[in-house]
């Protein structure tokens, strides 16, 4: 294996990025590398930086530190920040279409030198795109964010070992066209009042605050609303998930647990999809029985999106990154100038130097 480079920057634009990048940080530290963090914009809270982590508070500080590689669990990163830019994704391909009618997961924005893909279903598409564009490489590594998912923690705060009821985790995306949260509010309120299940509720950080407040008002001995930068303990604590078209449902499936979706944009055999509010309760009851046909479909699907269960995806990402850092971009075309996007990034970050 190639020797690791010494300096790695964790590029954060949303609070969920912290938990996604910390497994990578742990692997880097094991290899003797250095890690720094940079927080972009106002949607991520620097307060999530831990005492043993170092935050660089300006673009100038980042440039002076000169990272060898930059890990980005998002869609864009400024070209004026030094280092090989590595896309590690903020979720799985949930089939969401952008305003241009294209799958957003595969939208190439000209920012990255390397994409570290999660499994065969996305690797093949990204390799096709790499051949088409010619300015980035692709390595199938698995998703570092999931490494802790396969090593359950004993101190999970959402476990309730004395509560023998099934635990339902409801997650929802923020998109007005896709979110199930406002439509299912009355049904969740009624189901929680029965007390037959224990409910955990967690929404995308961009969810409409008014909807968040509605669900917070439902908290009781039967329902807990959770705001967190780390969803993995919630996934581990639940028996079944209720969701819509959020990519978090794929992370839940990888535990070989069933998901009931409400009006999913891309319904498939590994999902228990319903389209009417009155179908939700029966679907959850059926999913909790883990029917053999459904579980077999889930297993087959998991093999295509993320075949790794060894918790070593961070090490594979580092190996691919270090190889590109050491070999350079030889054989790759120059990345697009992206003048408009880079102007917007400079304006957002208040940085105008060359």
mmCIF file of C-alpha atoms in Angstrom:
data_model
loop_
_atom_site.group_PDB
_atom_site.id
_atom_site.type_symbol
_atom_site.label_atom_id
_atom_site.label_comp_id
_atom_site.label_asym_id
_atom_site.label_seq_id
_atom_site.Cartn_x
_atom_site.Cartn_y
_atom_site.Cartn_z
ATOM 1 C CA UNK A 1 0.000 0.000 0.000
ATOM 2 C CA UNK A 2 1.249 3.495 -0.812
ATOM 3 C CA UNK A 3 2.425 5.693 2.021
ATOM 4 C CA UNK A 4 -0.260 8.049 3.331
ATOM 5 C CA UNK A 5 0.041 11.741 2.696
ATOM 6 C CA UNK A 6 0.273 13.875 5.805
ATOM 7 C CA UNK A 7 -2.465 16.508 5.618
ATOM 8 C CA UNK A 8 -6.167 15.974 5.090
ATOM 9 C CA UNK A 9 -8.903 18.627 5.234
ATOM 10 C CA UNK A 10 -12.472 17.755 6.219
ATOM 11 C CA UNK A 11 -14.797 20.112 4.324
ATOM 12 C CA UNK A 12 -18.116 20.637 6.148
ATOM 13 C CA UNK A 13 -21.206 22.377 4.756
ATOM 14 C CA UNK A 14 -23.920 20.603 6.794
ATOM 15 C CA UNK A 15 -24.000 19.325 10.362
ATOM 16 C CA UNK A 16 -24.412 15.735 9.212
ATOM 17 C CA UNK A 17 -20.964 15.975 7.594
ATOM 18 C CA UNK A 18 -19.232 15.663 10.968
ATOM 19 C CA UNK A 19 -20.401 12.115 11.636
ATOM 20 C CA UNK A 20 -19.753 11.147 8.016
ATOM 21 C CA UNK A 21 -16.134 12.307 8.128
ATOM 22 C CA UNK A 22 -15.064 11.195 11.603
ATOM 23 C CA UNK A 23 -14.474 7.545 10.622
ATOM 24 C CA UNK A 24 -12.048 8.875 8.001
ATOM 25 C CA UNK A 25 -10.391 11.030 10.639
ATOM 26 C CA UNK A 26 -9.915 7.986 12.869
ATOM 27 C CA UNK A 27 -8.313 6.029 10.018
ATOM 28 C CA UNK A 28 -6.021 8.947 9.151
ATOM 29 C CA UNK A 29 -4.861 9.246 12.739
ATOM 30 C CA UNK A 30 -4.127 5.520 12.832
ATOM 31 C CA UNK A 31 -1.853 6.027 9.826
ATOM 32 C CA UNK A 32 -0.088 9.009 11.411
ATOM 33 C CA UNK A 33 -1.657 11.701 9.234
ATOM 34 C CA UNK A 34 -2.853 15.158 10.263
ATOM 35 C CA UNK A 35 -6.464 16.333 10.070
ATOM 36 C CA UNK A 36 -7.983 19.807 10.031
ATOM 37 C CA UNK A 37 -11.597 20.886 9.637
ATOM 38 C CA UNK A 38 -13.134 23.733 7.650
ATOM 39 C CA UNK A 39 -16.781 24.838 7.937
ATOM 40 C CA UNK A 40 -18.426 26.549 4.959
ATOM 41 C CA UNK A 41 -21.352 28.944 5.248
ATOM 42 C CA UNK A 42 -24.061 29.221 7.890
ATOM 43 C CA UNK A 43 -25.796 25.835 7.663
ATOM 44 C CA UNK A 44 -23.146 23.941 9.654
ATOM 45 C CA UNK A 45 -22.382 24.688 13.284
ATOM 46 C CA UNK A 46 -18.671 24.911 14.195
ATOM 47 C CA UNK A 47 -19.760 24.077 17.727
ATOM 48 C CA UNK A 48 -19.774 20.408 16.726
ATOM 49 C CA UNK A 49 -15.961 20.477 16.535
ATOM 50 C CA UNK A 50 -14.638 18.333 19.400
ATOM 51 C CA UNK A 51 -11.869 19.372 21.818
ATOM 52 C CA UNK A 52 -9.345 17.048 20.137
ATOM 53 C CA UNK A 53 -10.113 18.417 16.656
ATOM 54 C CA UNK A 54 -8.662 21.509 14.977
ATOM 55 C CA UNK A 55 -10.803 23.988 13.058
ATOM 56 C CA UNK A 56 -9.308 26.255 10.414
ATOM 57 C CA UNK A 57 -11.480 29.355 10.478
ATOM 58 C CA UNK A 58 -10.591 30.971 7.144
ATOM 59 C CA UNK A 59 -9.689 30.101 3.569
ATOM 60 C CA UNK A 60 -6.368 31.844 4.151
ATOM 61 C CA UNK A 61 -5.610 29.501 7.061
ATOM 62 C CA UNK A 62 -6.450 26.506 4.865
ATOM 63 C CA UNK A 63 -4.146 27.730 2.099
ATOM 64 C CA UNK A 64 -1.313 28.288 4.557
ATOM 65 C CA UNK A 65 -1.753 24.778 5.964
ATOM 66 C CA UNK A 66 -1.809 23.333 2.414
ATOM 67 C CA UNK A 67 -3.769 20.066 2.702
ATOM 68 C CA UNK A 68 -2.758 17.223 0.415
ATOM 69 C CA UNK A 69 -6.360 16.076 0.071
ATOM 70 C CA UNK A 70 -9.808 17.485 0.814
ATOM 71 C CA UNK A 71 -12.708 15.170 1.712
ATOM 72 C CA UNK A 72 -16.143 16.496 0.767
ATOM 73 C CA UNK A 73 -19.458 14.820 1.677
ATOM 74 C CA UNK A 74 -21.282 17.281 -0.574
ATOM 75 C CA UNK A 75 -21.648 18.423 -4.147
ATOM 76 C CA UNK A 76 -19.195 21.307 -4.497
ATOM 77 C CA UNK A 77 -15.842 22.519 -3.186
ATOM 78 C CA UNK A 78 -13.870 25.631 -4.190
ATOM 79 C CA UNK A 79 -11.004 25.182 -6.629
ATOM 80 C CA UNK A 80 -8.965 27.793 -4.743
ATOM 81 C CA UNK A 81 -8.580 25.494 -1.742
ATOM 82 C CA UNK A 82 -5.404 23.384 -2.162
ATOM 83 C CA UNK A 83 -5.310 19.615 -2.398
ATOM 84 C CA UNK A 84 -6.817 16.715 -4.300
ATOM 85 C CA UNK A 85 -10.612 17.005 -4.024
ATOM 86 C CA UNK A 86 -12.291 13.735 -3.035
ATOM 87 C CA UNK A 87 -16.049 13.270 -3.222
ATOM 88 C CA UNK A 88 -17.257 10.878 -0.523
ATOM 89 C CA UNK A 89 -20.992 11.654 -0.870
ATOM 90 C CA UNK A 90 -23.556 12.751 1.698
ATOM 91 C CA UNK A 91 -25.853 9.816 1.047
ATOM 92 C CA UNK A 92 -26.784 7.041 -1.319
ATOM 93 C CA UNK A 93 -28.481 7.396 -4.659
ATOM 94 C CA UNK A 94 -32.135 7.568 -3.662
ATOM 95 C CA UNK A 95 -33.302 8.280 -7.204
ATOM 96 C CA UNK A 96 -33.955 11.974 -6.594
ATOM 97 C CA UNK A 97 -34.225 14.067 -9.744
ATOM 98 C CA UNK A 98 -32.923 17.625 -9.870
ATOM 99 C CA UNK A 99 -34.564 20.557 -11.616
ATOM 100 C CA UNK A 100 -33.042 19.449 -14.906
ATOM 101 C CA UNK A 101 -34.728 16.063 -14.606
ATOM 102 C CA UNK A 102 -31.432 14.246 -14.009
ATOM 103 C CA UNK A 103 -30.462 12.013 -11.104
ATOM 104 C CA UNK A 104 -28.740 14.387 -8.721
ATOM 105 C CA UNK A 105 -26.395 11.706 -7.390
ATOM 106 C CA UNK A 106 -24.670 11.511 -10.788
ATOM 107 C CA UNK A 107 -24.547 15.219 -11.563
ATOM 108 C CA UNK A 108 -20.938 16.097 -12.444
ATOM 109 C CA UNK A 109 -20.132 19.652 -11.341
ATOM 110 C CA UNK A 110 -16.460 19.703 -12.254
ATOM 111 C CA UNK A 111 -15.179 20.015 -8.678
ATOM 112 C CA UNK A 112 -13.618 16.633 -7.917
ATOM 113 C CA UNK A 113 -10.457 14.733 -8.816
ATOM 114 C CA UNK A 114 -11.694 11.466 -7.303
ATOM 115 C CA UNK A 115 -15.073 9.940 -6.514
ATOM 116 C CA UNK A 116 -15.072 7.164 -3.909
ATOM 117 C CA UNK A 117 -18.173 5.157 -4.726
ATOM 118 C CA UNK A 118 -20.209 3.013 -2.392
ATOM 119 C CA UNK A 119 -21.040 -0.061 -4.456
ATOM 120 C CA UNK A 120 -21.383 -1.616 -7.915
ATOM 121 C CA UNK A 121 -24.618 0.143 -8.875
ATOM 122 C CA UNK A 122 -23.038 3.610 -8.672
ATOM 123 C CA UNK A 123 -19.478 2.613 -9.578
ATOM 124 C CA UNK A 124 -20.450 1.517 -13.089
ATOM 125 C CA UNK A 125 -22.243 4.802 -13.797
ATOM 126 C CA UNK A 126 -19.410 6.938 -12.420
ATOM 127 C CA UNK A 127 -16.843 4.990 -14.433
ATOM 128 C CA UNK A 128 -18.872 5.739 -17.557
ATOM 129 C CA UNK A 129 -18.948 9.421 -16.592
ATOM 130 C CA UNK A 130 -15.191 9.388 -15.897
ATOM 131 C CA UNK A 131 -14.544 8.044 -19.394
ATOM 132 C CA UNK A 132 -16.860 10.668 -20.839
ATOM 133 C CA UNK A 133 -15.433 13.680 -18.982
ATOM 134 C CA UNK A 134 -11.843 12.590 -18.480
ATOM 135 C CA UNK A 135 -10.960 14.882 -15.558
ATOM 136 C CA UNK A 136 -11.592 12.627 -12.548
ATOM 137 C CA UNK A 137 -10.962 9.076 -11.357
ATOM 138 C CA UNK A 138 -13.277 6.613 -9.650
ATOM 139 C CA UNK A 139 -12.560 4.054 -6.927
ATOM 140 C CA UNK A 140 -15.113 1.726 -5.354
ATOM 141 C CA UNK A 141 -14.369 1.862 -1.649
ATOM 142 C CA UNK A 142 -17.610 1.664 0.275
ATOM 143 C CA UNK A 143 -18.847 4.596 2.327
ATOM 144 C CA UNK A 144 -16.702 5.676 5.314
ATOM 145 C CA UNK A 145 -19.766 7.098 7.047
ATOM 146 C CA UNK A 146 -21.039 3.544 7.527
ATOM 147 C CA UNK A 147 -17.964 2.093 9.197
ATOM 148 C CA UNK A 148 -19.429 2.630 12.696
ATOM 149 C CA UNK A 149 -22.739 1.115 11.579
ATOM 150 C CA UNK A 150 -21.078 -2.291 11.520
ATOM 151 C CA UNK A 151 -19.547 -1.815 14.975
ATOM 152 C CA UNK A 152 -22.497 -1.095 17.277
ATOM 153 C CA UNK A 153 -21.693 1.013 20.320
ATOM 154 C CA UNK A 154 -22.673 -0.235 23.765
ATOM 155 C CA UNK A 155 -23.606 3.272 24.952
ATOM 156 C CA UNK A 156 -26.235 3.976 22.286
ATOM 157 C CA UNK A 157 -28.537 6.575 23.913
ATOM 158 C CA UNK A 158 -31.559 5.542 21.820
ATOM 159 C CA UNK A 159 -31.662 1.925 22.925
ATOM 160 C CA UNK A 160 -34.332 1.019 25.472
ATOM 161 C CA UNK A 161 -33.571 -2.568 26.480
ATOM 162 C CA UNK A 162 -36.299 -2.606 29.138
ATOM 163 C CA UNK A 163 -38.923 -1.509 26.611
ATOM 164 C CA UNK A 164 -40.013 -4.626 24.752
ATOM 165 C CA UNK A 165 -42.139 -2.774 22.175
ATOM 166 C CA UNK A 166 -40.919 -2.598 18.558
ATOM 167 C CA UNK A 167 -39.131 0.655 17.763
ATOM 168 C CA UNK A 168 -40.175 2.611 14.671
ATOM 169 C CA UNK A 169 -37.790 5.231 13.310
ATOM 170 C CA UNK A 170 -39.432 7.869 11.119
ATOM 171 C CA UNK A 171 -37.130 9.899 8.865
ATOM 172 C CA UNK A 172 -38.110 12.364 6.171
ATOM 173 C CA UNK A 173 -36.455 14.509 3.549
ATOM 174 C CA UNK A 174 -37.029 18.275 3.412
ATOM 175 C CA UNK A 175 -38.112 18.505 -0.244
ATOM 176 C CA UNK A 176 -41.695 19.742 -0.424
ATOM 177 C CA UNK A 177 -42.422 17.396 -3.312
ATOM 178 C CA UNK A 178 -41.083 14.326 -1.531
ATOM 179 C CA UNK A 179 -41.490 14.769 2.223
ATOM 180 C CA UNK A 180 -44.018 12.600 4.010
ATOM 181 C CA UNK A 181 -43.802 14.519 7.300
ATOM 182 C CA UNK A 182 -46.696 16.997 6.859
ATOM 183 C CA UNK A 183 -48.964 14.417 5.205
ATOM 184 C CA UNK A 184 -48.453 11.771 7.891
ATOM 185 C CA UNK A 185 -48.539 14.073 10.919
ATOM 186 C CA UNK A 186 -52.082 13.196 12.025
ATOM 187 C CA UNK A 187 -51.466 9.481 11.466
ATOM 188 C CA UNK A 188 -48.236 9.518 13.485
ATOM 189 C CA UNK A 189 -49.966 11.452 16.251
ATOM 190 C CA UNK A 190 -52.728 8.823 16.401
ATOM 191 C CA UNK A 191 -50.352 5.850 16.225
ATOM 192 C CA UNK A 192 -48.071 7.244 18.916
ATOM 193 C CA UNK A 193 -51.049 7.796 21.205
ATOM 194 C CA UNK A 194 -51.840 4.068 21.132
ATOM 195 C CA UNK A 195 -48.489 3.265 22.759
ATOM 196 C CA UNK A 196 -48.079 -0.045 20.915
ATOM 197 C CA UNK A 197 -44.772 1.052 19.385
ATOM 198 C CA UNK A 198 -41.879 3.202 20.525
ATOM 199 C CA UNK A 199 -41.253 6.049 18.066
ATOM 200 C CA UNK A 200 -38.038 7.853 17.197
ATOM 201 C CA UNK A 201 -38.413 10.813 14.829
ATOM 202 C CA UNK A 202 -35.514 12.436 12.932
ATOM 203 C CA UNK A 203 -35.692 14.821 9.995
ATOM 204 C CA UNK A 204 -33.291 16.269 7.463
ATOM 205 C CA UNK A 205 -31.652 19.428 8.907
ATOM 206 C CA UNK A 206 -33.268 21.536 6.162
ATOM 207 C CA UNK A 207 -36.785 20.462 7.133
ATOM 208 C CA UNK A 208 -39.329 23.283 7.445
ATOM 209 C CA UNK A 209 -39.023 24.534 11.058
ATOM 210 C CA UNK A 210 -42.813 24.690 11.372
ATOM 211 C CA UNK A 211 -43.060 20.945 10.673
ATOM 212 C CA UNK A 212 -40.220 20.248 13.098
ATOM 213 C CA UNK A 213 -42.065 22.169 15.808
ATOM 214 C CA UNK A 214 -45.268 20.214 15.140
ATOM 215 C CA UNK A 215 -43.511 16.909 15.696
ATOM 216 C CA UNK A 216 -41.677 18.170 18.754
ATOM 217 C CA UNK A 217 -45.074 18.783 20.323
ATOM 218 C CA UNK A 218 -45.828 15.069 19.986
ATOM 219 C CA UNK A 219 -43.054 14.029 22.358
ATOM 220 C CA UNK A 220 -44.202 11.684 25.096
ATOM 221 C CA UNK A 221 -43.295 8.394 26.743
ATOM 222 C CA UNK A 222 -44.065 6.818 23.358
ATOM 223 C CA UNK A 223 -42.321 9.259 20.986
ATOM 224 C CA UNK A 224 -38.937 11.009 21.009
ATOM 225 C CA UNK A 225 -37.964 13.717 18.526
ATOM 226 C CA UNK A 226 -34.212 13.707 17.893
ATOM 227 C CA UNK A 227 -31.980 16.435 16.480
ATOM 228 C CA UNK A 228 -28.477 15.091 15.918
ATOM 229 C CA UNK A 229 -25.454 15.278 13.649
ATOM 230 C CA UNK A 230 -25.088 11.473 13.843
ATOM 231 C CA UNK A 231 -27.986 9.342 12.650
ATOM 232 C CA UNK A 232 -26.213 5.964 12.952
ATOM 233 C CA UNK A 233 -27.187 5.237 16.579
ATOM 234 C CA UNK A 234 -30.810 5.888 15.618
ATOM 235 C CA UNK A 235 -30.578 3.423 12.751
ATOM 236 C CA UNK A 236 -29.104 0.807 15.076
ATOM 237 C CA UNK A 237 -31.796 1.344 17.708
ATOM 238 C CA UNK A 238 -34.840 0.826 15.464
ATOM 239 C CA UNK A 239 -36.565 -2.323 14.228
ATOM 240 C CA UNK A 240 -38.289 -0.761 11.219
ATOM 241 C CA UNK A 241 -38.131 2.576 9.414
ATOM 242 C CA UNK A 242 -40.909 4.764 8.028
ATOM 243 C CA UNK A 243 -39.595 7.084 5.330
ATOM 244 C CA UNK A 244 -40.245 8.714 1.937
ATOM 245 C CA UNK A 245 -37.503 9.235 -0.670
ATOM 246 C CA UNK A 246 -34.694 10.182 1.707
ATOM 247 C CA UNK A 247 -31.398 8.400 1.077
ATOM 248 C CA UNK A 248 -31.133 7.627 4.805
ATOM 249 C CA UNK A 249 -33.458 4.680 4.197
ATOM 250 C CA UNK A 250 -30.679 2.942 2.265
ATOM 251 C CA UNK A 251 -28.403 3.122 5.299
ATOM 252 C CA UNK A 252 -31.161 1.480 7.329
ATOM 253 C CA UNK A 253 -31.609 -1.283 4.757
ATOM 254 C CA UNK A 254 -27.907 -2.133 4.959
ATOM 255 C CA UNK A 255 -28.558 -3.448 8.463
ATOM 256 C CA UNK A 256 -30.917 -5.936 6.784
ATOM 257 C CA UNK A 257 -33.907 -4.231 8.377
ATOM 258 C CA UNK A 258 -37.175 -3.446 6.530
ATOM 259 C CA UNK A 259 -38.299 0.023 5.434
ATOM 260 C CA UNK A 260 -41.857 1.191 4.824
ATOM 261 C CA UNK A 261 -41.890 4.085 2.368
ATOM 262 C CA UNK A 262 -44.666 6.553 1.690
ATOM 263 C CA UNK A 263 -45.006 7.548 -1.969
ATOM 264 C CA UNK A 264 -41.376 6.780 -2.728
ATOM 265 C CA UNK A 265 -40.198 8.312 -5.995
ATOM 266 C CA UNK A 266 -38.552 5.055 -7.072
ATOM 267 C CA UNK A 267 -40.506 2.193 -5.435
ATOM 268 C CA UNK A 268 -38.855 -1.211 -5.694
ATOM 269 C CA UNK A 269 -39.127 -4.764 -4.428
ATOM 270 C CA UNK A 270 -36.767 -4.183 -1.480
ATOM 271 C CA UNK A 271 -39.121 -1.500 -0.118
ATOM 272 C CA UNK A 272 -42.581 -1.835 1.391
ATOM 273 C CA UNK A 273 -44.076 1.169 -0.394
ATOM 274 C CA UNK A 274 -47.554 2.572 0.270
ATOM 275 C CA UNK A 275 -49.349 5.506 -1.300
ATOM 276 C CA UNK A 276 -52.240 6.182 1.092
ATOM 277 C CA UNK A 277 -52.166 7.343 4.695
ATOM 278 C CA UNK A 278 -54.513 4.607 5.864
ATOM 279 C CA UNK A 279 -52.064 1.928 4.594
ATOM 280 C CA UNK A 280 -49.193 2.978 6.849
ATOM 281 C CA UNK A 281 -50.121 1.104 10.036
ATOM 282 C CA UNK A 282 -50.733 -2.233 8.318
ATOM 283 C CA UNK A 283 -47.518 -1.862 6.321
ATOM 284 C CA UNK A 284 -45.482 -1.312 9.481
ATOM 285 C CA UNK A 285 -47.091 -4.334 11.123
ATOM 286 C CA UNK A 286 -46.281 -6.498 8.103
ATOM 287 C CA UNK A 287 -42.705 -5.192 7.839
ATOM 288 C CA UNK A 288 -42.062 -5.984 11.491
ATOM 289 C CA UNK A 289 -42.804 -9.638 10.677
ATOM 290 C CA UNK A 290 -39.835 -9.572 8.258
ATOM 291 C CA UNK A 291 -41.424 -11.670 5.507
ATOM 292 C CA UNK A 292 -38.893 -13.941 3.822
ATOM 293 C CA UNK A 293 -39.474 -12.633 0.287
ATOM 294 C CA UNK A 294 -38.949 -9.022 1.365
ATOM 295 C CA UNK A 295 -35.805 -9.863 3.336
ATOM 296 C CA UNK A 296 -34.337 -11.732 0.358
ATOM 297 C CA UNK A 297 -34.927 -8.674 -1.838
ATOM 298 C CA UNK A 298 -33.235 -6.482 0.771
ATOM 299 C CA UNK A 299 -30.180 -8.760 0.858
ATOM 300 C CA UNK A 300 -29.840 -8.749 -2.920
ATOM 301 C CA UNK A 301 -30.192 -4.971 -3.044
ATOM 302 C CA UNK A 302 -27.587 -4.429 -0.324
ATOM 303 C CA UNK A 303 -25.056 -6.389 -2.343
ATOM 304 C CA UNK A 304 -25.473 -3.940 -5.215
ATOM 305 C CA UNK A 305 -25.358 -0.644 -3.315
ATOM 306 C CA UNK A 306 -22.787 -1.404 -0.579
ATOM 307 C CA UNK A 307 -21.377 -4.938 -0.401
ATOM 308 C CA UNK A 308 -18.962 -4.113 2.430
ATOM 309 C CA UNK A 309 -19.762 -5.085 6.016
ATOM 310 C CA UNK A 310 -16.192 -5.022 7.351
ATOM 311 C CA UNK A 311 -16.166 -1.413 8.599
ATOM 312 C CA UNK A 312 -13.001 -0.749 6.571
ATOM 313 C CA UNK A 313 -14.283 1.663 3.920
ATOM 314 C CA UNK A 314 -12.282 4.553 5.404
ATOM 315 C CA UNK A 315 -9.051 2.632 4.853
ATOM 316 C CA UNK A 316 -10.004 1.969 1.221
ATOM 317 C CA UNK A 317 -10.789 5.660 0.659
ATOM 318 C CA UNK A 318 -7.418 6.650 2.115
ATOM 319 C CA UNK A 319 -5.581 4.152 -0.067
ATOM 320 C CA UNK A 320 -7.259 5.486 -3.222
ATOM 321 C CA UNK A 321 -6.674 9.091 -2.159
ATOM 322 C CA UNK A 322 -3.025 8.571 -1.305
ATOM 323 C CA UNK A 323 -2.424 6.881 -4.647
ATOM 324 C CA UNK A 324 -3.803 9.897 -6.505
ATOM 325 C CA UNK A 325 -1.869 12.352 -4.327
ATOM 326 C CA UNK A 326 1.387 10.502 -4.990
ATOM 327 C CA UNK A 327 0.799 9.894 -8.691
ATOM 328 C CA UNK A 328 -0.761 13.293 -9.352
ATOM 329 C CA UNK A 329 -3.329 13.986 -12.054
ATOM 330 C CA UNK A 330 -1.209 12.474 -14.810
ATOM 331 C CA UNK A 331 -3.436 11.294 -17.639
ATOM 332 C CA UNK A 332 -6.413 13.402 -16.549
ATOM 333 C CA UNK A 333 -7.785 16.383 -18.415
ATOM 334 C CA UNK A 334 -7.915 19.779 -16.662
ATOM 335 C CA UNK A 335 -11.091 20.314 -14.670
ATOM 336 C CA UNK A 336 -13.601 22.850 -16.034
ATOM 337 C CA UNK A 337 -13.021 26.446 -14.941
ATOM 338 C CA UNK A 338 -16.551 26.687 -13.513
ATOM 339 C CA UNK A 339 -16.235 30.482 -13.433
ATOM 340 C CA UNK A 340 -19.777 31.195 -12.269
ATOM 341 C CA UNK A 341 -19.734 28.501 -9.591
ATOM 342 C CA UNK A 342 -16.313 29.600 -8.350
ATOM 343 C CA UNK A 343 -17.472 33.223 -8.241
ATOM 344 C CA UNK A 344 -20.444 32.182 -6.106
ATOM 345 C CA UNK A 345 -18.144 30.207 -3.801
ATOM 346 C CA UNK A 346 -15.776 33.166 -3.449
ATOM 347 C CA UNK A 347 -18.705 35.431 -2.635
ATOM 348 C CA UNK A 348 -20.089 32.956 -0.101
ATOM 349 C CA UNK A 349 -16.715 32.550 1.602
ATOM 350 C CA UNK A 350 -15.680 36.191 1.211
ATOM 351 C CA UNK A 351 -12.402 35.251 -0.432
ATOM 352 C CA UNK A 352 -11.103 37.150 -3.460
ATOM 353 C CA UNK A 353 -7.364 36.452 -3.555
ATOM 354 C CA UNK A 354 -5.802 34.357 -6.312
#
